[in-house]
Amino acid sequence: MKTFPKDFLWGGAFAANQVEGAYLEEGKGLSTSDMQPQGIFGPVVERVPGDSSLKDVAIDFYHRYPEDIKLFAEMGFSCLRVSVAWTRIFPDGDESQPNEAGLAFYDRLFDELAAHGITPLVTLSHYEMPWGLVKHYGGWGNRQTITFFERYARTLFARYKEKVKLWLTFNEINMSLHAPLTGVGLPEGSSKSEIYQAIHHQLVASARVVKACHEMIPDARIGNMLLGGLMYPLTCKPEDVLKTLQENRSWQFFGDVQCRGVYPGYMLRYFRDNQIQIAITEADREALKSTVDFVSFSYYMTGCVTADEALNKQARGNVLSMVPNPHLISSEWGWQIDPLGLRTLLNMLWDRYQKPLFIVENGLGANDKPDAEGVVQDDYRIRYLNDHLVQVREAIDDGVDIIGYTCWGPIDLVSASRAELSKRYGFIYVDRDDSGKGTLARRRKKSFYWYKEVIATNGASLDG
Ligand code: BG6
């Protein structure tokens, strides 16, 4: 019988800015996320006293984490992926000393997880950076940001070395091409050269903190995090196939640098062909040689690529544009559902990198409506997750080394792309709506009990 490995990590994942709230508490500074109340594609809005954004409170995890962790433990989680808000530790990004209150919060959080036997997987940077670094330094466009980030990461490694043994550098590092402010702190309309220069700085920073992590916590493992944007050719026309290869390389490039330690030739050609000039020093080349221990990624959807411009209708996920696949159905938000694609992607990444893989995001955003008894009967979510997990099991049977699965948003949270609460991913319903109304009370959905059973049986209860 096909099974999951004995020590497979099961759990959920989220980002500080989508759950914590408390956006100015205990010395926290403003982040890029705080400046984009309408989400990662929305405009920058200057914050003024008395204004408000849904994310300012989010689901109030900052104050309610003990209650939430208890529910995760009830489901049997062995792992929880969280991120640290950089601005709780270095409010403007360029301070020489960290904010003790921010560090103390994550101490409490990690202690609470430990008390429930839940392993933390910690993302250093998930869709936010200090606004101070954007305003005064030009974000990742400035080489100095590498130093600020390394100081921040080293502060976390030193403080939590006994508590956190699994780390990730940058969430969906390939998304900067599509949302430059969120990704690299550059304004919309930045040129390709500016964006790739900032990306280069981020890749160097990623490699430098991989090295720091290995030195400071030798028994820890640190990975990268890609938006696994698997593309299929729309047809078998050779032009479509070549274009698809190139499209897939536009995100694989990040993994290639982070896993192999050098820029791939196809990227150097892309830079040449597009007159993209990047300053890369000898020290950068040396730094890039520190490669990650494992590869993590998010997986929500796939799309198609065509060389035929006339057919190039754009369908949008939260980050990538793609041609719709006529063989797939879509979620309420237009994301095409493709469980089999997850098996393909897992095999593709394993073939390419031969490093353990970690699925750190996957899930269905839906407009859940509680029934008369107040219960969300989310059979659609159960079906979605079941079908994806069946394909994870198939990939394991194919010989792919997979560390674990943390589905996105185990508790409802504020969505990244449009900053909505009506797009729900959770096993746990949170009583709060898009206008901010609600008690913030937590309630178990039907999927809560389903996931609990999946974890308890280590996947044996899956259907299929
Ligand atoms: C990923 C991000 O892109 O997708 C998450 O890492 C995000 O932060 C998730 O929330 C789902 O996207 P959305 O827009 O539905 O929140």
Short mmCIF file of C-alpha atoms and ligand atoms in Angstrom, two decimals:
data_model
loop_
_atom_site.label_atom_id
_atom_site.label_comp_id
_atom_site.label_asym_id
_atom_site.label_seq_id
_atom_site.Cartn_x
_atom_site.Cartn_y
_atom_site.Cartn_z
CA MET A 1 0.00 0.00 0.00
CA LYS A 2 1.27 3.48 -0.87
CA THR A 3 1.96 5.51 2.27
CA PHE A 4 3.55 8.69 3.55
CA PRO A 5 6.91 8.38 5.32
CA LYS A 6 6.75 7.81 9.09
CA ASP A 7 8.22 11.22 9.96
CA PHE A 8 6.29 13.18 7.30
CA LEU A 9 5.44 16.67 8.62
CA TRP A 10 1.75 17.60 8.50
CA GLY A 11 0.42 21.05 9.20
CA GLY A 12 -0.48 24.48 7.92
CA ALA A 13 1.15 27.72 6.85
CA PHE A 14 0.63 31.45 7.06
CA ALA A 15 2.38 34.80 7.01
CA ALA A 16 2.64 37.31 9.85
CA ASN A 17 1.00 40.16 7.93
CA GLN A 18 -2.05 38.04 7.04
CA VAL A 19 -2.85 36.84 10.56
CA GLU A 20 -1.14 38.77 13.34
CA GLY A 21 -2.74 42.22 13.25
CA ALA A 22 -1.29 44.38 16.09
CA TYR A 23 0.33 46.28 13.27
CA LEU A 24 1.86 48.98 15.45
CA GLU A 25 2.04 47.19 18.79
CA GLU A 26 5.12 46.84 20.97
CA GLY A 27 7.37 48.87 18.76
CA LYS A 28 6.51 47.33 15.39
CA GLY A 29 7.31 49.54 12.38
CA LEU A 30 5.36 49.91 9.14
CA SER A 31 5.98 47.32 6.44
CA THR A 32 5.26 47.27 2.72
CA SER A 33 2.21 45.16 3.54
CA ASP A 34 0.91 47.85 5.93
CA MET A 35 1.26 50.35 3.09
CA GLN A 36 -0.80 48.23 0.68
CA PRO A 37 -4.19 47.86 2.38
CA GLN A 38 -5.75 46.54 -0.85
CA GLY A 39 -3.23 43.74 -1.27
CA ILE A 40 -0.03 43.08 -3.13
CA PHE A 41 -1.29 44.52 -6.42
CA GLY A 42 -2.97 47.51 -4.78
CA PRO A 43 -1.65 51.05 -4.54
CA VAL A 44 0.61 52.36 -1.80
CA VAL A 45 -1.47 54.35 0.67
CA GLU A 46 0.15 56.75 3.12
CA ARG A 47 -0.93 55.80 6.64
CA VAL A 48 -2.49 58.56 8.72
CA PRO A 49 -3.68 58.49 12.34
CA GLY A 50 -7.16 57.03 12.64
CA ASP A 51 -7.16 55.22 9.27
CA SER A 52 -7.60 51.47 9.13
CA SER A 53 -6.98 48.45 6.95
CA LEU A 54 -8.29 44.91 7.35
CA LYS A 55 -4.74 43.73 7.96
CA ASP A 56 -4.26 46.04 10.97
CA VAL A 57 -6.19 43.52 13.05
CA ALA A 58 -6.27 40.64 10.53
CA ILE A 59 -7.43 37.67 12.64
CA ASP A 60 -5.70 38.98 15.76
CA PHE A 61 -3.33 36.01 15.94
CA TYR A 62 -0.91 38.25 17.85
CA HIS A 63 -3.19 38.01 20.88
CA ARG A 64 -5.06 34.79 20.18
CA TYR A 65 -2.21 32.49 19.21
CA PRO A 66 -2.55 30.18 22.26
CA GLU A 67 -6.18 29.43 21.33
CA ASP A 68 -5.28 28.89 17.67
CA ILE A 69 -2.31 26.66 18.39
CA LYS A 70 -4.51 24.56 20.64
CA LEU A 71 -6.83 24.00 17.67
CA PHE A 72 -3.90 23.13 15.38
CA ALA A 73 -2.72 20.65 18.00
CA GLU A 74 -6.22 19.18 18.18
CA MET A 75 -5.96 18.48 14.44
CA GLY A 76 -2.65 16.76 15.12
CA PHE A 77 -0.31 19.23 13.39
CA SER A 78 3.34 18.27 13.64
CA CYS A 79 4.46 21.45 11.85
CA LEU A 80 3.36 25.05 11.53
CA ARG A 81 4.87 27.39 8.98
CA VAL A 82 4.89 30.97 10.26
CA SER A 83 6.82 34.06 9.24
CA VAL A 84 8.51 36.62 11.39
CA ALA A 85 7.52 40.23 10.71
CA TRP A 86 10.88 41.89 10.04
CA THR A 87 9.37 45.17 11.33
CA ARG A 88 8.74 43.71 14.80
CA ILE A 89 12.46 43.06 15.11
CA PHE A 90 13.91 46.03 13.20
CA PRO A 91 11.03 48.53 12.87
CA ASP A 92 12.68 50.66 10.19
CA GLY A 93 15.10 48.01 9.01
CA ASP A 94 18.32 49.92 9.58
CA GLU A 95 18.58 49.99 13.39
CA SER A 96 21.71 48.51 14.93
CA GLN A 97 19.82 46.96 17.87
CA PRO A 98 16.69 44.80 17.64
CA ASN A 99 13.37 45.53 19.32
CA GLU A 100 13.25 43.26 22.36
CA ALA A 101 9.44 43.24 22.56
CA GLY A 102 9.23 41.84 19.03
CA LEU A 103 11.78 39.12 19.78
CA ALA A 104 9.92 38.23 22.98
CA PHE A 105 6.67 37.75 21.06
CA TYR A 106 8.20 35.08 18.82
CA ASP A 107 9.80 33.44 21.86
CA ARG A 108 6.32 33.07 23.32
CA LEU A 109 4.97 31.78 20.00
CA PHE A 110 7.71 29.16 19.57
CA ASP A 111 7.36 28.09 23.20
CA GLU A 112 3.64 27.60 22.73
CA LEU A 113 4.28 25.47 19.64
CA ALA A 114 6.87 23.41 21.51
CA ALA A 115 4.42 22.85 24.34
CA HIS A 116 2.10 21.22 21.77
CA GLY A 117 4.81 19.24 20.03
CA ILE A 118 4.55 21.34 16.85
CA THR A 119 7.73 21.99 14.86
CA PRO A 120 8.01 25.56 13.58
CA LEU A 121 9.03 26.21 9.99
CA VAL A 122 9.96 29.89 9.88
CA THR A 123 10.01 32.14 6.82
CA LEU A 124 12.36 35.08 7.30
CA SER A 125 10.59 37.28 4.77
CA HIS A 126 7.04 36.69 3.62
CA TYR A 127 5.65 39.48 1.41
CA GLU A 128 6.78 42.36 3.58
CA MET A 129 9.83 44.43 4.34
CA PRO A 130 10.34 47.53 6.49
CA TRP A 131 8.83 50.56 4.80
CA GLY A 132 11.81 52.52 6.15
CA LEU A 133 14.10 50.54 3.85
CA VAL A 134 11.90 51.28 0.85
CA LYS A 135 11.60 54.97 1.65
CA HIS A 136 15.17 55.74 2.62
CA TYR A 137 17.20 53.15 0.73
CA GLY A 138 15.16 52.13 -2.32
CA GLY A 139 14.37 48.62 -1.05
CA TRP A 140 16.33 45.73 -2.54
CA GLY A 141 17.53 48.01 -5.30
CA ASN A 142 20.15 49.09 -2.81
CA ARG A 143 23.00 46.70 -2.04
CA GLN A 144 22.98 47.89 1.59
CA THR A 145 19.69 46.07 2.12
CA ILE A 146 21.67 42.80 1.95
CA THR A 147 23.52 43.86 5.12
CA PHE A 148 20.32 44.88 6.89
CA PHE A 149 18.69 41.58 6.01
CA GLU A 150 21.68 39.57 7.14
CA ARG A 151 21.69 41.43 10.46
CA TYR A 152 18.01 40.63 10.88
CA ALA A 153 18.47 36.94 10.00
CA ARG A 154 21.51 36.57 12.26
CA THR A 155 19.53 38.13 15.10
CA LEU A 156 16.83 35.50 14.66
CA PHE A 157 19.31 32.62 14.32
CA ALA A 158 21.10 33.70 17.52
CA ARG A 159 17.90 34.15 19.48
CA TYR A 160 15.97 31.07 18.35
CA LYS A 161 18.75 28.59 17.64
CA GLU A 162 17.40 26.15 20.23
CA LYS A 163 13.78 26.56 19.14
CA VAL A 164 13.77 26.68 15.34
CA LYS A 165 15.55 24.13 13.17
CA LEU A 166 13.68 24.65 9.90
CA TRP A 167 13.98 27.97 8.07
CA LEU A 168 13.00 29.49 4.73
CA THR A 169 14.57 32.62 3.23
CA PHE A 170 12.16 34.54 0.94
CA ASN A 171 8.55 33.59 0.29
CA GLU A 172 7.81 33.02 -3.43
CA ILE A 173 11.05 34.74 -4.36
CA ASN A 174 10.10 34.63 -8.05
CA MET A 175 7.06 36.87 -7.54
CA SER A 176 9.10 40.11 -7.64
CA LEU A 177 8.78 40.07 -11.39
CA HIS A 178 5.03 40.49 -11.00
CA ALA A 179 4.62 42.52 -7.79
CA PRO A 180 7.89 44.45 -7.41
CA LEU A 181 6.92 46.45 -4.33
CA THR A 182 5.99 43.38 -2.31
CA GLY A 183 8.89 41.37 -3.62
CA VAL A 184 11.80 43.78 -3.70
CA GLY A 185 10.49 47.14 -2.49
CA LEU A 186 10.56 48.76 -5.93
CA PRO A 187 7.73 50.86 -7.37
CA GLU A 188 5.42 49.62 -10.12
CA GLY A 189 6.88 50.60 -13.46
CA SER A 190 10.48 49.82 -12.49
CA SER A 191 12.56 48.66 -15.43
CA LYS A 192 13.57 45.04 -15.96
CA SER A 193 17.20 45.96 -15.18
CA GLU A 194 16.20 47.57 -11.89
CA ILE A 195 14.06 44.61 -10.90
CA TYR A 196 16.68 42.01 -11.79
CA GLN A 197 19.37 44.00 -9.98
CA ALA A 198 17.17 44.02 -6.86
CA ILE A 199 16.49 40.30 -7.33
CA HIS A 200 20.22 39.72 -7.59
CA HIS A 201 20.73 41.47 -4.25
CA GLN A 202 18.01 39.31 -2.75
CA LEU A 203 19.57 36.12 -4.12
CA VAL A 204 22.91 37.13 -2.62
CA ALA A 205 21.19 37.91 0.70
CA SER A 206 19.45 34.53 0.58
CA ALA A 207 22.77 32.73 0.05
CA ARG A 208 24.47 34.73 2.79
CA VAL A 209 21.86 33.83 5.36
CA VAL A 210 22.00 30.18 4.26
CA LYS A 211 25.71 30.31 5.14
CA ALA A 212 25.01 32.13 8.42
CA CYS A 213 22.37 29.56 9.35
CA HIS A 214 24.74 26.67 8.68
CA GLU A 215 27.43 28.34 10.83
CA MET A 216 25.18 29.42 13.67
CA ILE A 217 22.78 26.44 13.87
CA PRO A 218 24.61 23.44 12.41
CA ASP A 219 21.70 21.09 13.05
CA ALA A 220 19.18 23.34 11.26
CA ARG A 221 18.03 23.06 7.65
CA ILE A 222 17.27 26.09 5.52
CA GLY A 223 15.38 26.12 2.24
CA ASN A 224 14.21 28.49 -0.46
CA MET A 225 10.58 29.08 -1.39
CA LEU A 226 9.29 29.23 -4.95
CA LEU A 227 5.90 29.95 -6.39
CA GLY A 228 5.63 26.67 -8.28
CA GLY A 229 4.17 28.13 -11.44
CA LEU A 230 4.03 25.01 -13.58
CA MET A 231 3.10 25.78 -17.19
CA TYR A 232 1.95 23.41 -19.92
CA PRO A 233 2.19 24.01 -23.66
CA LEU A 234 -1.27 24.83 -24.97
CA THR A 235 -0.55 22.61 -27.98
CA CYS A 236 2.23 20.28 -29.14
CA LYS A 237 3.41 22.86 -31.68
CA PRO A 238 7.19 23.08 -31.21
CA GLU A 239 6.88 26.87 -30.82
CA ASP A 240 4.50 26.40 -27.89
CA VAL A 241 6.78 23.81 -26.32
CA LEU A 242 9.82 26.09 -26.53
CA LYS A 243 7.88 29.06 -25.19
CA THR A 244 6.68 26.89 -22.28
CA LEU A 245 10.24 25.85 -21.49
CA GLN A 246 11.21 29.51 -21.35
CA GLU A 247 8.19 30.44 -19.28
CA ASN A 248 8.96 27.71 -16.74
CA ARG A 249 12.56 28.87 -16.60
CA SER A 250 11.43 32.34 -15.62
CA TRP A 251 10.61 30.93 -12.16
CA GLN A 252 13.02 27.98 -12.15
CA PHE A 253 15.85 30.51 -12.53
CA PHE A 254 15.48 31.41 -8.84
CA GLY A 255 15.64 27.79 -7.76
CA ASP A 256 18.55 27.16 -10.11
CA VAL A 257 20.62 29.91 -8.49
CA GLN A 258 19.61 28.95 -4.96
CA CYS A 259 20.27 25.23 -5.52
CA ARG A 260 23.23 25.30 -7.89
CA GLY A 261 24.98 28.49 -6.78
CA VAL A 262 25.49 30.03 -10.23
CA TYR A 263 23.47 31.95 -12.79
CA PRO A 264 22.26 29.57 -15.52
CA GLY A 265 23.35 30.23 -19.10
CA TYR A 266 19.78 30.65 -20.34
CA MET A 267 19.37 33.60 -17.95
CA LEU A 268 22.57 35.27 -19.08
CA ARG A 269 21.26 35.01 -22.63
CA TYR A 270 17.90 36.46 -21.54
CA PHE A 271 19.75 39.41 -19.99
CA ARG A 272 21.79 39.90 -23.18
CA ASP A 273 18.76 39.66 -25.47
CA ASN A 274 16.80 42.15 -23.39
CA GLN A 275 19.62 44.62 -22.70
CA ILE A 276 19.40 43.92 -18.98
CA GLN A 277 22.54 45.02 -17.19
CA ILE A 278 23.26 43.62 -13.75
CA ALA A 279 26.20 44.46 -11.50
CA ILE A 280 27.53 41.17 -10.12
CA THR A 281 30.76 41.29 -8.07
CA GLU A 282 33.28 38.53 -7.45
CA ALA A 283 32.16 38.51 -3.81
CA ASP A 284 28.57 37.99 -4.97
CA ARG A 285 29.59 35.01 -7.08
CA GLU A 286 31.38 33.54 -4.10
CA ALA A 287 28.40 34.17 -1.80
CA LEU A 288 25.95 32.49 -4.20
CA LYS A 289 27.81 29.20 -3.77
CA SER A 290 26.06 28.66 -0.40
CA THR A 291 23.08 26.66 -1.58
CA VAL A 292 19.89 25.64 0.20
CA ASP A 293 19.32 22.32 1.96
CA PHE A 294 15.84 21.77 0.60
CA VAL A 295 13.39 23.28 -1.85
CA SER A 296 10.00 24.48 -0.74
CA PHE A 297 7.21 25.80 -2.89
CA SER A 298 3.58 26.84 -3.11
CA TYR A 299 1.20 25.12 -5.46
CA TYR A 300 -2.28 26.32 -6.30
CA MET A 301 -2.78 26.07 -10.03
CA THR A 302 -1.22 25.49 -13.42
CA GLY A 303 -1.66 27.31 -16.69
CA CYS A 304 -0.88 27.07 -20.38
CA VAL A 305 1.50 28.87 -22.68
CA THR A 306 1.11 29.60 -26.36
CA ALA A 307 3.36 31.26 -28.87
CA ASP A 308 0.26 32.48 -30.66
CA GLU A 309 -0.24 36.06 -29.53
CA ALA A 310 -3.83 36.14 -30.77
CA LEU A 311 -4.72 33.29 -28.40
CA ASN A 312 -2.82 34.83 -25.57
CA LYS A 313 -5.86 35.66 -23.48
CA GLN A 314 -4.74 36.48 -19.99
CA ALA A 315 -6.14 34.61 -17.03
CA ARG A 316 -4.75 35.78 -13.74
CA GLY A 317 -3.79 33.89 -10.58
CA ASN A 318 -2.65 36.09 -7.72
CA VAL A 319 0.73 36.53 -9.33
CA LEU A 320 1.12 34.82 -12.68
CA SER A 321 -0.67 35.40 -15.94
CA MET A 322 -1.51 32.37 -18.01
CA VAL A 323 -3.72 30.98 -20.75
CA PRO A 324 -6.62 28.90 -19.32
CA ASN A 325 -6.41 25.14 -19.64
CA PRO A 326 -9.57 23.86 -21.38
CA HIS A 327 -9.37 20.58 -19.42
CA LEU A 328 -9.55 22.09 -15.95
CA ILE A 329 -12.22 23.68 -13.80
CA SER A 330 -11.60 26.83 -11.75
CA SER A 331 -12.12 28.02 -8.19
CA GLU A 332 -14.46 30.92 -7.44
CA TRP A 333 -11.44 33.17 -7.86
CA GLY A 334 -10.61 31.75 -11.27
CA TRP A 335 -7.66 29.64 -10.16
CA GLN A 336 -7.58 26.44 -12.20
CA ILE A 337 -7.60 23.29 -10.11
CA ASP A 338 -5.06 20.65 -11.12
CA PRO A 339 -4.17 17.97 -8.55
CA LEU A 340 -2.22 15.90 -11.11
CA GLY A 341 -0.04 18.93 -11.83
CA LEU A 342 1.27 18.69 -8.28
CA ARG A 343 2.66 15.23 -8.98
CA THR A 344 4.24 16.52 -12.18
CA LEU A 345 5.76 19.50 -10.39
CA LEU A 346 7.12 17.39 -7.54
CA ASN A 347 8.78 15.07 -10.05
CA MET A 348 10.10 17.98 -12.11
CA LEU A 349 11.68 19.68 -9.07
CA TRP A 350 13.12 16.42 -7.78
CA ASP A 351 14.62 15.58 -11.18
CA ARG A 352 16.06 19.08 -11.46
CA TYR A 353 17.53 19.57 -7.97
CA GLN A 354 17.75 16.19 -6.22
CA LYS A 355 17.08 17.98 -2.94
CA PRO A 356 14.28 17.17 -0.50
CA LEU A 357 11.06 19.03 -1.27
CA PHE A 358 8.57 20.64 1.07
CA ILE A 359 5.07 21.65 -0.08
CA VAL A 360 4.58 24.69 2.12
CA GLU A 361 1.41 26.09 0.54
CA ASN A 362 -1.58 24.55 -1.19
CA GLY A 363 -5.26 25.09 -0.67
CA LEU A 364 -8.59 26.33 -1.90
CA GLY A 365 -9.82 29.88 -1.35
CA ALA A 366 -13.63 29.81 -1.18
CA ASN A 367 -16.47 31.99 0.00
CA ASP A 368 -17.59 29.72 2.85
CA LYS A 369 -21.08 30.18 4.22
CA PRO A 370 -21.91 28.69 7.63
CA ASP A 371 -25.17 26.67 7.68
CA ALA A 372 -28.09 27.20 10.08
CA GLU A 373 -26.09 25.55 12.87
CA GLY A 374 -23.14 27.80 12.13
CA VAL A 375 -21.04 24.99 10.60
CA VAL A 376 -19.22 25.34 7.31
CA GLN A 377 -19.84 22.17 5.29
CA ASP A 378 -16.80 22.60 3.07
CA ASP A 379 -16.89 19.36 1.10
CA TYR A 380 -15.38 21.24 -1.87
CA ARG A 381 -12.27 22.00 0.22
CA ILE A 382 -12.05 18.41 1.40
CA ARG A 383 -12.23 17.23 -2.21
CA TYR A 384 -9.56 19.71 -3.33
CA LEU A 385 -7.12 18.83 -0.55
CA ASN A 386 -7.81 15.11 -0.78
CA ASP A 387 -7.11 15.04 -4.50
CA HIS A 388 -3.86 16.99 -4.11
CA LEU A 389 -2.65 14.82 -1.26
CA VAL A 390 -3.36 11.68 -3.26
CA GLN A 391 -0.98 13.07 -5.89
CA VAL A 392 1.65 13.84 -3.22
CA ARG A 393 1.44 10.19 -2.21
CA GLU A 394 1.84 9.19 -5.87
CA ALA A 395 4.95 11.36 -6.14
CA ILE A 396 6.40 9.73 -3.03
CA ASP A 397 5.78 6.41 -4.75
CA ASP A 398 7.59 7.82 -7.81
CA GLY A 399 10.64 8.15 -5.53
CA VAL A 400 10.43 11.87 -4.76
CA ASP A 401 11.83 12.83 -1.35
CA ILE A 402 9.18 14.99 0.37
CA ILE A 403 9.63 16.37 3.89
CA GLY A 404 6.09 17.52 4.53
CA TYR A 405 2.93 19.34 3.61
CA THR A 406 1.69 22.55 5.22
CA CYS A 407 -1.52 23.66 3.56
CA TRP A 408 -2.16 27.36 3.18
CA GLY A 409 -4.26 29.19 5.75
CA PRO A 410 -5.33 26.41 8.15
CA ILE A 411 -7.31 29.18 9.81
CA ASP A 412 -9.12 31.86 7.73
CA LEU A 413 -6.91 34.88 7.12
CA VAL A 414 -6.61 38.00 5.00
CA SER A 415 -5.79 37.10 1.41
CA ALA A 416 -2.58 38.44 -0.08
CA SER A 417 -3.71 39.35 -3.57
CA ARG A 418 -6.81 41.35 -2.69
CA ALA A 419 -6.70 41.69 1.11
CA GLU A 420 -10.11 40.02 1.54
CA LEU A 421 -11.43 37.90 4.36
CA SER A 422 -14.18 36.44 2.18
CA LYS A 423 -11.57 34.32 0.40
CA ARG A 424 -11.21 31.64 3.03
CA TYR A 425 -8.76 28.74 3.10
CA GLY A 426 -9.16 27.51 6.65
CA PHE A 427 -10.20 24.41 8.54
CA ILE A 428 -11.13 26.95 11.18
CA TYR A 429 -13.69 29.64 10.43
CA VAL A 430 -13.01 33.14 11.74
CA ASP A 431 -15.98 35.41 12.34
CA ARG A 432 -14.86 38.56 10.56
CA ASP A 433 -15.91 39.95 7.19
CA ASP A 434 -14.38 42.16 4.53
CA SER A 435 -15.59 45.29 6.26
CA GLY A 436 -13.94 44.20 9.50
CA LYS A 437 -17.20 43.28 11.25
CA GLY A 438 -17.37 40.16 13.40
CA THR A 439 -16.43 38.79 16.79
CA LEU A 440 -13.21 37.08 15.62
CA ALA A 441 -14.56 33.88 17.20
CA ARG A 442 -13.10 30.65 15.84
CA ARG A 443 -15.23 27.67 14.73
CA ARG A 444 -14.26 24.26 13.37
CA LYS A 445 -15.39 23.55 9.80
CA LYS A 446 -16.21 20.08 8.46
CA SER A 447 -12.72 19.94 6.91
CA PHE A 448 -11.21 20.31 10.39
CA TYR A 449 -12.30 16.78 11.29
CA TRP A 450 -11.33 15.47 7.87
CA TYR A 451 -7.75 16.79 8.12
CA LYS A 452 -7.47 15.50 11.68
CA GLU A 453 -8.25 12.02 10.39
CA VAL A 454 -5.79 12.33 7.51
CA ILE A 455 -3.02 13.27 9.92
CA ALA A 456 -3.98 10.63 12.50
CA THR A 457 -3.81 7.92 9.84
CA ASN A 458 -0.72 9.44 8.16
CA GLY A 459 -2.68 9.70 4.94
CA ALA A 460 -4.25 6.23 4.97
CA SER A 461 -7.75 7.75 5.20
CA LEU A 462 -7.35 9.60 1.89
CA ASP A 463 -9.87 8.71 -0.76
CA GLY A 464 -8.24 7.57 -3.98
C1 BG6 B 1 0.79 32.73 -2.01
C2 BG6 B 1 1.33 33.54 -0.86
O1 BG6 B 1 1.02 33.42 -3.19
O2 BG6 B 1 -0.56 32.51 -2.11
C3 BG6 B 1 0.37 33.73 0.29
O3 BG6 B 1 2.56 33.08 -0.39
C4 BG6 B 1 -1.03 33.91 -0.25
O4 BG6 B 1 0.82 34.79 1.09
C5 BG6 B 1 -1.42 32.67 -1.00
O5 BG6 B 1 -1.98 34.24 0.72
C6 BG6 B 1 -2.83 32.67 -1.53
O6 BG6 B 1 -3.08 33.83 -2.25
P1 BG6 B 1 -4.32 34.75 -1.90
O7 BG6 B 1 -4.20 35.92 -2.77
O8 BG6 B 1 -5.53 33.94 -2.16
O9 BG6 B 1 -4.17 35.10 -0.45
#
